Amino acid sequence: MSLKSCLESFRAEAVVFARRPLVREGARDAVPMAIGIAAWGVVAGVAMAKSGMGVPLAIFMSVLVYAGSAQIAVLPLIAADAPMWVVWATTLCVSLRFMAFSFHYRPYFAHLPRGQRVALSFLMGDTNFALFIRRFPEPVPGCRHEEYFVGSALMTFAVWQVSIISGIVAGHGIPASWGLGFAGTMALLALTCTQLRSPSNWAAAVVAACAAVAAYALPLKLNIVVAIAAAVAVGILADHARPARKGAKS
């Protein structure tokens, strides 16, 4: 089979897949979030350009990594020649939420082949996680949940890549007076608020915010690591305390 015929076959299958109702629903639900994602992507791209990283390397990193929060967190560390263990520790802490996302996705995707699950994991993000959980609070028997996930994830991925590459290319040409950093922060706050559905979540969020402010004077942005560690500790304590409270009531 020639390369041309392979590409045509892939294109035909992609068109058929894109026309499935759940795929289109997921993409449609992700559209309202595009403004916040685009603003955050441009902010991340400008930060990468101003860090001294070359345009080709910055674009390669944005496509390969696909983790805006981690990129923003480690760029100042890389620019400041921070020790590699600090860069890795910060990246790990900022990305720990994806482990929680994976546990939540497990009942929906456990039946899929491992290779397909690995491919889906690359597309995980805060936005499509919030959309997915709102659409499917519980697994629906016989429903192809992965179709909705792919629809919303691909829309988010496309908007993110276009915006971050635009920020990288524009670089120093985008003035700070545009306030894109504030727009990106507000987009992340909106996503965070959608996940505050229980007292334990609120407690973890408040503790993380207080810890980040209290440890702000630490070098190399280590207050982020402290805040994440504090939030995780509160979450673990809340999970252990919940069964104890239920046992006491019974």
Coordinates of C-alpha atoms in Angstrom, one line a residue:
M1 CA 0.0 0.0 0.0
S2 CA 1.4 3.4 -1.0
L3 CA 1.9 6.3 1.3
K4 CA -0.8 8.3 -0.5
S5 CA -3.4 5.5 -0.1
C6 CA -2.5 5.2 3.6
L7 CA -3.0 8.9 4.1
E8 CA -6.3 8.8 2.3
S9 CA -7.5 5.9 4.4
F10 CA -6.4 7.6 7.6
R11 CA -8.2 10.8 6.5
A12 CA -11.4 8.9 5.7
E13 CA -11.3 7.2 9.1
A14 CA -10.6 10.5 10.9
V15 CA -13.6 12.1 9.1
V16 CA -15.9 9.3 10.1
F17 CA -14.7 9.4 13.7
A18 CA -15.1 13.2 13.9
R19 CA -18.7 12.9 12.8
R20 CA -19.6 10.7 15.7
P21 CA -22.1 12.4 18.1
L22 CA -20.1 12.2 21.3
V23 CA -16.9 13.5 19.5
R24 CA -18.8 16.5 18.2
E25 CA -20.4 17.1 21.6
G26 CA -17.1 17.0 23.3
A27 CA -15.6 19.5 20.8
R28 CA -18.6 21.7 21.1
D29 CA -18.5 21.8 24.9
A30 CA -14.8 22.8 24.8
V31 CA -15.4 25.8 22.6
P32 CA -16.5 28.2 25.4
M33 CA -13.2 27.5 27.2
A34 CA -11.2 28.4 24.2
I35 CA -10.7 32.1 25.2
G36 CA -9.2 31.3 28.5
I37 CA -7.0 28.5 27.0
A38 CA -5.8 30.8 24.3
A39 CA -4.9 33.6 26.7
W40 CA -3.0 31.2 28.9
G41 CA -1.3 29.7 25.9
V42 CA -0.1 33.0 24.6
V43 CA 1.2 33.9 28.1
A44 CA 3.1 30.6 28.2
G45 CA 4.5 31.2 24.7
V46 CA 5.7 34.7 25.5
A47 CA 7.3 33.4 28.7
M48 CA 9.2 30.8 26.7
A49 CA 10.3 33.3 24.2
K50 CA 11.5 35.8 26.8
S51 CA 13.4 33.0 28.7
G52 CA 16.0 33.0 26.0
M53 CA 15.0 29.6 24.6
G54 CA 15.2 29.5 20.8
V55 CA 12.0 29.5 18.7
P56 CA 12.5 25.9 17.3
L57 CA 13.3 24.5 20.7
A58 CA 10.4 26.3 22.4
I59 CA 7.9 25.0 19.8
F60 CA 9.3 21.5 20.1
M61 CA 8.9 21.6 23.9
S62 CA 5.4 22.9 23.7
V63 CA 4.3 20.1 21.3
L64 CA 6.2 17.4 23.2
V65 CA 5.5 18.4 26.8
Y66 CA 1.9 19.8 26.5
A67 CA 1.8 20.9 30.1
G68 CA 1.4 24.7 30.4
S69 CA 1.5 24.9 34.2
A70 CA 4.6 22.8 34.4
Q71 CA 6.3 24.9 31.6
I72 CA 5.5 28.2 33.3
A73 CA 6.7 26.8 36.7
V74 CA 10.1 25.6 35.5
L75 CA 11.0 28.3 33.0
P76 CA 12.2 30.7 35.7
L77 CA 14.2 27.9 37.3
I78 CA 15.8 27.0 34.0
A79 CA 16.6 30.7 33.3
A80 CA 18.1 31.0 36.8
D81 CA 20.3 27.9 36.4
A82 CA 18.6 26.1 39.2
P83 CA 19.7 22.6 40.2
M84 CA 18.2 19.9 38.0
W85 CA 16.6 18.3 41.1
V86 CA 14.7 21.4 41.8
V87 CA 13.4 21.6 38.2
W88 CA 12.4 17.9 38.3
A89 CA 10.8 18.2 41.8
T90 CA 8.8 21.3 40.7
T91 CA 7.6 19.6 37.5
L92 CA 6.6 16.5 39.5
C93 CA 4.7 18.4 42.1
V94 CA 2.9 20.6 39.5
S95 CA 1.9 17.5 37.5
L96 CA 0.8 15.3 40.4
R97 CA -2.8 16.3 39.6
F98 CA -2.7 14.1 36.5
M99 CA -2.2 11.1 38.7
A100 CA -5.5 12.0 40.4
F101 CA -7.1 12.5 37.0
S102 CA -5.9 9.0 35.9
F103 CA -7.5 7.4 38.9
H104 CA -10.7 9.1 38.2
Y105 CA -10.6 8.1 34.5
R106 CA -9.9 4.5 35.3
P107 CA -13.6 3.2 35.5
Y108 CA -14.3 4.8 32.2
F109 CA -11.2 3.7 30.2
A110 CA -10.0 0.5 32.0
H111 CA -11.4 -1.7 29.2
L112 CA -9.4 -0.1 26.5
P113 CA -6.1 -1.5 25.2
R114 CA -3.0 -0.2 27.0
G115 CA -1.6 1.6 24.0
Q116 CA -4.9 3.5 23.5
R117 CA -4.9 4.4 27.2
V118 CA -1.4 5.7 26.9
A119 CA -2.3 7.8 23.9
L120 CA -5.3 9.2 25.7
S121 CA -3.2 10.1 28.7
F122 CA -1.1 12.5 26.6
L123 CA -4.2 14.5 25.9
M124 CA -5.2 14.9 29.5
G125 CA -5.7 18.4 30.7
D126 CA -7.5 20.5 33.3
T127 CA -10.1 21.8 31.0
N128 CA -11.2 18.5 29.4
F129 CA -11.1 16.8 32.8
A130 CA -13.6 19.4 34.2
L131 CA -15.8 19.0 31.1
F132 CA -15.7 15.2 31.2
I133 CA -16.6 14.9 34.8
R134 CA -19.5 17.4 34.4
R135 CA -20.8 15.4 31.4
F136 CA -20.2 11.9 33.0
P137 CA -20.3 12.1 36.8
E138 CA -20.6 8.3 36.7
P139 CA -19.8 5.7 34.0
V140 CA -22.7 5.0 31.7
P141 CA -23.0 1.3 30.6
G142 CA -22.4 0.9 26.9
C143 CA -21.3 4.5 26.4
R144 CA -18.1 5.2 24.5
H145 CA -16.8 7.7 26.9
E146 CA -13.5 7.9 25.1
E147 CA -15.2 9.6 22.1
Y148 CA -16.4 12.6 24.2
F149 CA -12.9 12.7 25.8
V150 CA -11.1 12.8 22.4
G151 CA -13.5 15.5 21.1
S152 CA -12.9 17.9 23.9
A153 CA -9.2 17.0 24.3
L154 CA -8.4 17.6 20.6
M155 CA -10.2 20.9 20.6
T156 CA -8.3 22.0 23.7
F157 CA -5.0 20.7 22.3
A158 CA -5.5 22.5 19.0
V159 CA -6.4 25.9 20.7
W160 CA -3.4 25.5 23.1
Q161 CA -0.9 24.7 20.4
V162 CA -2.0 27.5 18.1
S163 CA -2.0 30.0 21.0
I164 CA 1.3 29.0 22.6
I165 CA 3.1 28.9 19.2
S166 CA 1.7 32.3 18.4
G167 CA 3.1 33.6 21.8
I168 CA 6.5 32.0 21.0
V169 CA 6.7 33.5 17.6
A170 CA 5.4 37.0 18.7
G171 CA 7.7 36.9 21.7
H172 CA 8.7 40.4 22.9
G173 CA 6.2 42.0 20.5
I174 CA 3.3 41.4 22.9
P175 CA 3.3 44.2 25.6
A176 CA 2.6 43.5 29.2
S177 CA -0.2 46.1 29.1
W178 CA -2.4 43.6 27.3
G179 CA -2.9 41.9 30.6
L180 CA -2.8 38.4 29.1
G181 CA -1.1 37.0 32.3
F182 CA -4.1 38.1 34.3
A183 CA -6.5 36.5 31.8
G184 CA -4.6 33.2 31.9
T185 CA -4.7 33.3 35.7
M186 CA -8.4 33.9 35.8
A187 CA -8.9 31.0 33.4
L188 CA -7.0 28.7 35.8
L189 CA -9.0 30.0 38.7
A190 CA -12.2 29.3 36.9
L191 CA -11.1 25.7 36.3
T192 CA -10.1 25.3 39.9
C193 CA -13.4 26.5 41.2
T194 CA -15.2 23.9 39.2
Q195 CA -13.4 21.2 41.2
L196 CA -14.3 22.7 44.7
R197 CA -17.2 20.4 45.3
S198 CA -16.6 19.3 48.9
P199 CA -15.4 20.7 52.2
S200 CA -12.2 18.7 51.9
N201 CA -11.5 20.2 48.5
W202 CA -12.1 23.7 49.9
A203 CA -9.8 23.0 52.8
A204 CA -7.0 21.8 50.6
A205 CA -7.4 24.8 48.3
V206 CA -7.3 27.3 51.2
V207 CA -4.3 25.6 52.9
A208 CA -2.4 25.6 49.5
A209 CA -3.1 29.3 49.0
C210 CA -2.0 30.2 52.6
A211 CA 1.1 28.0 52.3
A212 CA 2.1 29.6 48.9
V213 CA 1.8 33.1 50.4
A214 CA 3.6 32.2 53.6
A215 CA 6.5 30.5 51.8
Y216 CA 6.7 33.2 49.1
A217 CA 10.2 34.3 50.2
L218 CA 11.7 30.9 49.5
P219 CA 14.1 30.9 46.5
L220 CA 13.6 29.2 43.2
K221 CA 9.8 29.3 43.4
L222 CA 9.9 26.6 46.1
N223 CA 6.7 28.1 47.6
I224 CA 4.9 26.2 44.8
V225 CA 6.3 22.9 46.0
V226 CA 5.4 23.8 49.6
A227 CA 1.8 24.7 48.7
I228 CA 1.3 21.5 46.7
A229 CA 2.7 19.4 49.5
A230 CA 0.4 21.1 52.0
A231 CA -2.6 20.6 49.8
V232 CA -1.8 16.9 49.3
A233 CA -1.3 16.4 53.1
V234 CA -4.7 17.9 53.8
G235 CA -6.3 15.8 51.1
I236 CA -4.8 12.6 52.5
L237 CA -5.9 13.5 56.1
A238 CA -9.4 14.3 54.9
D239 CA -9.7 10.9 53.1
H240 CA -8.6 9.1 56.2
A241 CA -10.9 11.1 58.4
R242 CA -14.0 10.4 56.3
P243 CA -14.3 6.7 57.0
A244 CA -13.6 7.3 60.7
R245 CA -16.5 9.8 60.8
K246 CA -18.8 7.4 59.0
G247 CA -17.9 4.6 61.5
A248 CA -18.6 6.9 64.4
K249 CA -22.0 7.8 63.1
S250 CA -22.9 4.1 62.5

